[in-house]
Short mmCIF file of C-alpha atoms in Angstrom, two decimals:
data_model
loop_
_atom_site.label_atom_id
_atom_site.label_comp_id
_atom_site.label_asym_id
_atom_site.label_seq_id
_atom_site.Cartn_x
_atom_site.Cartn_y
_atom_site.Cartn_z
CA MET A 26 18.63 -38.85 42.50
CA SER A 27 18.42 -36.70 45.48
CA ASN A 28 17.97 -37.74 48.78
CA GLU A 29 14.78 -36.27 48.97
CA ARG A 30 13.53 -37.89 46.12
CA TYR A 31 14.80 -41.46 46.70
CA GLY A 32 13.10 -41.05 50.23
CA ALA A 33 9.36 -40.47 48.16
CA ARG A 34 10.17 -42.98 45.77
CA VAL A 35 10.52 -45.36 48.81
CA GLU A 36 7.81 -44.32 50.12
CA PHE A 37 5.84 -44.62 47.14
CA THR A 38 6.49 -48.29 46.21
CA SER A 39 6.00 -49.23 50.33
CA GLY A 40 2.58 -47.95 49.64
CA LEU A 41 1.82 -49.98 46.79
CA SER A 42 1.38 -53.18 49.12
CA ASP A 43 -1.81 -51.58 49.90
CA ARG A 44 -2.89 -49.41 47.05
CA LEU A 45 -2.77 -52.28 44.58
CA PRO A 46 -5.14 -54.24 46.28
CA GLN A 47 -7.22 -51.00 47.09
CA VAL A 48 -7.30 -50.64 43.67
CA ARG A 49 -8.28 -54.13 42.92
CA CYS A 50 -10.91 -54.10 44.87
CA ALA A 51 -12.38 -51.33 43.20
CA LEU A 52 -11.99 -53.09 39.81
CA GLU A 53 -14.15 -56.03 41.04
CA GLN A 54 -16.50 -53.71 42.11
CA LEU A 55 -16.66 -52.24 39.12
CA ARG A 56 -17.30 -55.59 37.79
CA GLN A 57 -20.44 -55.71 39.86
CA ARG A 58 -21.89 -52.17 39.44
CA PRO A 59 -20.74 -51.54 35.86
CA HIS A 60 -23.22 -48.67 35.60
CA ASP A 61 -21.97 -46.77 39.03
CA GLY A 62 -20.39 -43.59 37.71
CA GLY A 63 -18.85 -42.39 41.29
CA LEU A 64 -17.20 -45.15 41.55
CA PHE A 65 -16.04 -44.92 37.92
CA ALA A 66 -14.94 -42.00 38.14
CA GLU A 67 -12.95 -42.76 41.32
CA THR A 68 -11.43 -45.27 40.38
CA ARG A 69 -10.22 -43.79 37.30
CA SER A 70 -8.64 -40.78 39.31
CA SER A 71 -7.17 -43.06 40.86
CA LEU A 72 -5.48 -45.29 38.46
CA HIS A 73 -4.51 -41.92 36.87
CA GLU A 74 -2.88 -41.04 39.58
CA LEU A 75 -1.11 -43.73 40.34
CA ALA A 76 0.14 -43.94 36.42
CA ALA A 77 1.39 -40.39 37.18
CA THR A 78 3.29 -40.98 39.91
CA ALA A 79 4.95 -44.37 39.20
CA GLY A 80 5.95 -42.66 36.11
CA SER A 81 7.68 -39.74 38.08
CA PHE A 82 9.88 -42.14 39.82
CA GLY A 83 10.56 -44.19 36.71
CA LEU A 84 8.07 -47.10 37.35
CA ASP A 85 7.87 -47.66 33.42
CA GLU A 86 5.64 -51.06 33.72
CA LEU A 87 3.83 -49.95 36.42
CA THR A 88 2.72 -46.76 34.43
CA GLU A 89 2.02 -48.54 31.54
CA ILE A 90 -0.36 -50.94 33.36
CA ALA A 91 -2.17 -48.24 35.22
CA LEU A 92 -2.54 -46.41 32.17
CA ARG A 93 -4.25 -49.51 30.14
CA VAL A 94 -6.59 -50.17 32.79
CA GLU A 95 -7.77 -46.78 33.54
CA GLN A 96 -8.41 -46.26 29.54
CA ALA A 97 -10.35 -49.56 29.35
#
């Protein structure tokens, strides 16, 4: 892995401490407002991006979890 890619991976994983609580909050909001199409689309897009980025860095478990939640 190149230094640049390694740095990007470190930056991504460091940001998870902020990002995962945001995803959890969005999922809680969806539970309260299940018919909010905008919130649904935004949350699904965020999960898709999370899964794709995690996958590009070889974080297979995170990718699998994000994809499962996205498809739920």
